[in-house]
PDB file of C-alpha atoms in Angstrom:
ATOM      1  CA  UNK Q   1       0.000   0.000   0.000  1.00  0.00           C
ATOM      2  CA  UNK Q   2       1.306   3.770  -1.172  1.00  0.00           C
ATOM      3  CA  UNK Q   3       1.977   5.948   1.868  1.00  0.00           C
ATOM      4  CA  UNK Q   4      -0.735   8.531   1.714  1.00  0.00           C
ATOM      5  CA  UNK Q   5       1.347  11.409   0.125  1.00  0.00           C
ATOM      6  CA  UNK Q   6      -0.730  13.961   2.712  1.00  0.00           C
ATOM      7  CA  UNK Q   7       1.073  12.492   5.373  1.00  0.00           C
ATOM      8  CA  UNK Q   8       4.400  12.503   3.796  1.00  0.00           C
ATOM      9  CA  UNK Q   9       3.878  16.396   3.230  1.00  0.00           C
ATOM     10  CA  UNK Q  10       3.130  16.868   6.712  1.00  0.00           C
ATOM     11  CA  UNK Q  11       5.735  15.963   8.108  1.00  0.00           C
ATOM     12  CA  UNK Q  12       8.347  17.531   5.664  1.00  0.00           C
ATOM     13  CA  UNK Q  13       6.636  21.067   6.675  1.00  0.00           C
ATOM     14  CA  UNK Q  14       6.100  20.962  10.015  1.00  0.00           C
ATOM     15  CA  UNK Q  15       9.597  19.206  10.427  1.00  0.00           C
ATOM     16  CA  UNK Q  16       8.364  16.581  12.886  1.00  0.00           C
ATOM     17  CA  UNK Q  17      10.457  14.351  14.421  1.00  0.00           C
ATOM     18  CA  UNK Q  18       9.662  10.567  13.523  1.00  0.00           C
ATOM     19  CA  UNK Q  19       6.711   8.909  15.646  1.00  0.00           C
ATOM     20  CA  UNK Q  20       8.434   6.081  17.948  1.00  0.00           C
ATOM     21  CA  UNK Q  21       5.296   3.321  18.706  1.00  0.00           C
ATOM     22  CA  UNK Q  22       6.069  -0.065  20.513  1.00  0.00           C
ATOM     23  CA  UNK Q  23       4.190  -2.658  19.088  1.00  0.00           C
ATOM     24  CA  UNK Q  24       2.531  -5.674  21.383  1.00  0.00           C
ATOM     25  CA  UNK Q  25       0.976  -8.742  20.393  1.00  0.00           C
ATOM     26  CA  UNK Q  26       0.387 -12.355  20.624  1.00  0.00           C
ATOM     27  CA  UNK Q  27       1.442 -14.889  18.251  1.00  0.00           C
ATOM     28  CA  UNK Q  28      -1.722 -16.185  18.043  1.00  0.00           C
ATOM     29  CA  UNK Q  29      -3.579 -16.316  15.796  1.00  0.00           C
ATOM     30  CA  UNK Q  30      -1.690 -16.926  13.095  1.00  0.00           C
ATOM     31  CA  UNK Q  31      -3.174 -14.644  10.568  1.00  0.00           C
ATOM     32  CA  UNK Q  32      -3.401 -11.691  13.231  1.00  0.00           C
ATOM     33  CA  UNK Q  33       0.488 -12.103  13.988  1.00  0.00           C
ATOM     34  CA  UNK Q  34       0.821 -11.919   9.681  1.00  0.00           C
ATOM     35  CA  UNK Q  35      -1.441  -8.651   9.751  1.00  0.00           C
ATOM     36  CA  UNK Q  36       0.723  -6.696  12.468  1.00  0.00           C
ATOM     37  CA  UNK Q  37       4.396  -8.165  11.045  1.00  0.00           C
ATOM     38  CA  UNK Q  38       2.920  -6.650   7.249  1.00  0.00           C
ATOM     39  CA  UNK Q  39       1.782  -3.565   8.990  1.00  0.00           C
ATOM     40  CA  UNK Q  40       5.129  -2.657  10.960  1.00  0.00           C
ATOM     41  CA  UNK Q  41       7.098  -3.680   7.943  1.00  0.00           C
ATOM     42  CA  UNK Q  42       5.341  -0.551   5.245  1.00  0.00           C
ATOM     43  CA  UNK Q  43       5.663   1.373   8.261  1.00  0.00           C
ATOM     44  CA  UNK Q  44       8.953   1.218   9.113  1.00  0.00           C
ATOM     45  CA  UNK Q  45      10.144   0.967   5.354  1.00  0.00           C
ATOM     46  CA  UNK Q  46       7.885   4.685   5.339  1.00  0.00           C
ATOM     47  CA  UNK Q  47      10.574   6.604   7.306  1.00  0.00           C
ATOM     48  CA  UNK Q  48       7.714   8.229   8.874  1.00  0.00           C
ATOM     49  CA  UNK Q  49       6.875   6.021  12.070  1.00  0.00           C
ATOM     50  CA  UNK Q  50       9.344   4.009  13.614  1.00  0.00           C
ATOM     51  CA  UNK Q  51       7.876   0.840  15.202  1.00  0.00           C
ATOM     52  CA  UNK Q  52       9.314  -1.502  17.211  1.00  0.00           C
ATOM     53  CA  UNK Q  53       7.113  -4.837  17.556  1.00  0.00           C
ATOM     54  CA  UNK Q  54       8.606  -6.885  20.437  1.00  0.00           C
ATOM     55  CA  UNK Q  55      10.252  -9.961  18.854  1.00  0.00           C
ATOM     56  CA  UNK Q  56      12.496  -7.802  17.505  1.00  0.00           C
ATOM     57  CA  UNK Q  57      14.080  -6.736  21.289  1.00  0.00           C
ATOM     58  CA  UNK Q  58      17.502  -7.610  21.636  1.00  0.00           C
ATOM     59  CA  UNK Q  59      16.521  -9.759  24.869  1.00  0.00           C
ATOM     60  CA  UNK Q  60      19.506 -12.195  25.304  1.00  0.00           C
ATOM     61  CA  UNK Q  61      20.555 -12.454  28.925  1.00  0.00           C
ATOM     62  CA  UNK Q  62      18.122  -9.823  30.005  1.00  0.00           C
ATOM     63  CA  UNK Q  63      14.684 -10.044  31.787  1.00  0.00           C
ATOM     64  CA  UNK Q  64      11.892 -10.136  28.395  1.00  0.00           C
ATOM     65  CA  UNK Q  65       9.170  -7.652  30.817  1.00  0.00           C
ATOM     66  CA  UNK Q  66      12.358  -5.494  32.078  1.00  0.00           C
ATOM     67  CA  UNK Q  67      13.305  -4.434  28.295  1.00  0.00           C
ATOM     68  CA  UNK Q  68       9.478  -4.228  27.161  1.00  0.00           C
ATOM     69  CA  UNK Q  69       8.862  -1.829  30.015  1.00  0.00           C
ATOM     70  CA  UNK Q  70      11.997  -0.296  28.841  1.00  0.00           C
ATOM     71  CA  UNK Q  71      10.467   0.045  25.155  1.00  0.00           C
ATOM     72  CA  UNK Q  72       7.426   1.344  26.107  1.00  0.00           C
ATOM     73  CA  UNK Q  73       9.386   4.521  28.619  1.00  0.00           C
ATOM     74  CA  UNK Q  74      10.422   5.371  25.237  1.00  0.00           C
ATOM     75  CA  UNK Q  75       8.040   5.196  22.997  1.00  0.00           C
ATOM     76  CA  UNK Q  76       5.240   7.737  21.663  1.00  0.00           C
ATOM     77  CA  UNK Q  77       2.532   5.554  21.042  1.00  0.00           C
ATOM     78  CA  UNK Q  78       1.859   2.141  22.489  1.00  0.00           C
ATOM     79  CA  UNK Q  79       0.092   0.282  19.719  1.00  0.00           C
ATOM     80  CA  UNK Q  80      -1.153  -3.248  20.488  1.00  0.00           C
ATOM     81  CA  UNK Q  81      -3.180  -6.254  18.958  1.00  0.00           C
ATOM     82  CA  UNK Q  82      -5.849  -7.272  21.936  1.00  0.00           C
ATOM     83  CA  UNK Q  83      -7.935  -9.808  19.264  1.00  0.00           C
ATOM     84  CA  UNK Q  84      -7.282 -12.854  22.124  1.00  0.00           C
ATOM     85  CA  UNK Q  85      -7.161 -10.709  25.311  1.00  0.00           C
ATOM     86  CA  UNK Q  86      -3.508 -11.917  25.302  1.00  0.00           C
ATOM     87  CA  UNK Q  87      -2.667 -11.345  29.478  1.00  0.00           C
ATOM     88  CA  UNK Q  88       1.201 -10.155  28.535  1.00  0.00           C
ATOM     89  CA  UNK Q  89      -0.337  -7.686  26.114  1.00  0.00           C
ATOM     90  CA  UNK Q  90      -2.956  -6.647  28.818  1.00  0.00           C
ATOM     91  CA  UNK Q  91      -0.336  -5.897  31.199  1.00  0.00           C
ATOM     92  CA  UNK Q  92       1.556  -3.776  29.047  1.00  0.00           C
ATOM     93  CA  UNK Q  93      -1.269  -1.680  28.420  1.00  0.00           C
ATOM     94  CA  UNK Q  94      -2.122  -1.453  31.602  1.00  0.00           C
ATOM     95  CA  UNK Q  95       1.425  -0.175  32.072  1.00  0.00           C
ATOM     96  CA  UNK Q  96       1.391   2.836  28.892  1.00  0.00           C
ATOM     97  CA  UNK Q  97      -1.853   3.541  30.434  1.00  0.00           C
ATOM     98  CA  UNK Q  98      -0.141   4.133  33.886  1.00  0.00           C
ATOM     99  CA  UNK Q  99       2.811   6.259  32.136  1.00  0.00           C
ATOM    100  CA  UNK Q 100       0.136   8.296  30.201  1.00  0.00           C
ATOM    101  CA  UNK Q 101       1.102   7.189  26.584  1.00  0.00           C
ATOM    102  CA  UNK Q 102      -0.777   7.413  23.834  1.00  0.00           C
ATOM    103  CA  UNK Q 103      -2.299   4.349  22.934  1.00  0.00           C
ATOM    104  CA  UNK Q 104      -4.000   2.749  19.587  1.00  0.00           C
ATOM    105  CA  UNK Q 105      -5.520  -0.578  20.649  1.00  0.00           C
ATOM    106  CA  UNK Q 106      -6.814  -2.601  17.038  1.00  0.00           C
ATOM    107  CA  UNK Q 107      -8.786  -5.161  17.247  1.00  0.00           C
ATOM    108  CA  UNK Q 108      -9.387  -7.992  14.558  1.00  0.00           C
ATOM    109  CA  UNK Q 109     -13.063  -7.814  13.272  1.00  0.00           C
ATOM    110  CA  UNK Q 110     -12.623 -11.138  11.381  1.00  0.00           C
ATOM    111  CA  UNK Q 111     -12.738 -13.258  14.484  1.00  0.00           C
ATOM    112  CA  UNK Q 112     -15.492 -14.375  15.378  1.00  0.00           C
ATOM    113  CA  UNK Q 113     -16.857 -12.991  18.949  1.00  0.00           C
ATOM    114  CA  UNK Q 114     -13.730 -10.825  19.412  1.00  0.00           C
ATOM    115  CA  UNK Q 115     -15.385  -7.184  20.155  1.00  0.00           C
ATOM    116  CA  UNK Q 116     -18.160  -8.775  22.385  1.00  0.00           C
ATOM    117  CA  UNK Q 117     -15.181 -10.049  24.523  1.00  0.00           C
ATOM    118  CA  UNK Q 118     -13.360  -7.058  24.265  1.00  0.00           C
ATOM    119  CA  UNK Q 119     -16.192  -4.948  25.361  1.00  0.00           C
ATOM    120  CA  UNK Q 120     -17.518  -7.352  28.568  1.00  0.00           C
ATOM    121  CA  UNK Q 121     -13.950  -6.905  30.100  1.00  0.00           C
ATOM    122  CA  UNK Q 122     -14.893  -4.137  32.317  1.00  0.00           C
ATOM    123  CA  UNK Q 123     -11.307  -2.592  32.780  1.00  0.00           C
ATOM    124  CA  UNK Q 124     -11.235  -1.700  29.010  1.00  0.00           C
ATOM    125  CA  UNK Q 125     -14.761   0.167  28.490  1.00  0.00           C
ATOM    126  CA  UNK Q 126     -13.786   3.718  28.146  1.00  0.00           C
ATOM    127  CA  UNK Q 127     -10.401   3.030  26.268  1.00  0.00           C
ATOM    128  CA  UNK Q 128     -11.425   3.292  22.410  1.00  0.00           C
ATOM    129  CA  UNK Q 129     -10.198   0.601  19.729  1.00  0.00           C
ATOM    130  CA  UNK Q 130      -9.908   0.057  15.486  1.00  0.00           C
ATOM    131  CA  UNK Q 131     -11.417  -2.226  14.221  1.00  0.00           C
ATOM    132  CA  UNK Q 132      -9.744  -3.632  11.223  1.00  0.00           C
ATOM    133  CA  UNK Q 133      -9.809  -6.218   8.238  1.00  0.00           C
ATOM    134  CA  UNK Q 134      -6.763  -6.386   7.250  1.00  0.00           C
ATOM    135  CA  UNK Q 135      -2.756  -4.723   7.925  1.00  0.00           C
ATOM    136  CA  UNK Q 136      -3.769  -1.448   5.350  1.00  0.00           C
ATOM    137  CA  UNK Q 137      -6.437  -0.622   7.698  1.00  0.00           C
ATOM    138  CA  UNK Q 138      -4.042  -0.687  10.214  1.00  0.00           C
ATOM    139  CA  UNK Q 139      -1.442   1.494   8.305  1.00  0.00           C
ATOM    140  CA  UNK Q 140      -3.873   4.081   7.633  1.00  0.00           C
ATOM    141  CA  UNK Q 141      -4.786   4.402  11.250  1.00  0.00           C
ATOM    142  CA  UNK Q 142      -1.307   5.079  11.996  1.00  0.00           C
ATOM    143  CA  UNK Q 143      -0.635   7.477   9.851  1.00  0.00           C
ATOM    144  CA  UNK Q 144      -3.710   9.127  10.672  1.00  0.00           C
ATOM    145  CA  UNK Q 145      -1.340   9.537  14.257  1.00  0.00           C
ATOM    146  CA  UNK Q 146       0.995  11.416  12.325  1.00  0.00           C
ATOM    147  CA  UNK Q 147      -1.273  14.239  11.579  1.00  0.00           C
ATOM    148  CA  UNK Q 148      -2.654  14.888  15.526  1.00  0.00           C
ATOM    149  CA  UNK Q 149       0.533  15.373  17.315  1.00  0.00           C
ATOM    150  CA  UNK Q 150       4.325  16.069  17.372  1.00  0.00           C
ATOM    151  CA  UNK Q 151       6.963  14.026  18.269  1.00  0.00           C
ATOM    152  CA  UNK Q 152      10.361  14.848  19.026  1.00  0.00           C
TER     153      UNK Q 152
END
């Protein structure tokens, strides 16, 4: 998918600095996992927003929550994948949430039951999500990001 060329322009003449998200998500299922790695891929190859999903941490001898909690002090935006109510990605929500990041929670309207179950659990009611199809849904909800803020 082209990078919308609105968002290109707006960051040339503003002179933003690039977006930094951390990305969260399960491995399963399958097919989500596919959408997000697509998704972060366009993205990063944009030069626009820089994402870092978390198998790509350099994690070797260190604790794997220690360096994600690391990622996420960093970042601009925590973006996450919450299709399976995945209780790692829940807790790091629940820890941008405490350090007041921006967040951008999407949520995978081809499985079946998935916003019902996102909705009934209560802690999550008055946090907003995106639904999406597929990864260029995604990408265009990012980008969207781009045009609401600056980043340094």
């Amino acid at each position: 998918m082209p990078i919308p060329i609105e968002y290109i322009n707006l960051q040339k003449v503003k002179g933003e600095g690039i977006m930094k998200c951390f990305w969260a998500y399960s491995n399963h299922p399958h097919n989500v996992k596919n959408d997000v790695t697509d998704a972060v891929n366009q993205i990063n190859n944009s030069g626009i927003i820089s994402i870092k999903p978390w198998e790509t941490m350099d994690i070797e001898g260190n604790f794997i929550i220690g360096e994600i909690l690391k990622e996420i002090n960093a970042c601009d935006v925590f973006v996450c994948e919450l299709s399976n109510l995945n209780n790692n990605v829940l807790y790091e929500l629940g820890y941008a949430i405490a350090k007041n990041k921006k967040i951008r929670i999407f949520i995978n309207q081809n499985l079946k039951n998935v916003k019902e179950e996102f909705k009934s659990f209560s802690l999550l009611t008055s946090i907003g999500f995106v639904d999406y199809i597929n990864s260029s849904q995604m990408l265009n909800s990012l980008y969207k990001l781009t045009c609401c803020a600056t980043y340094n």
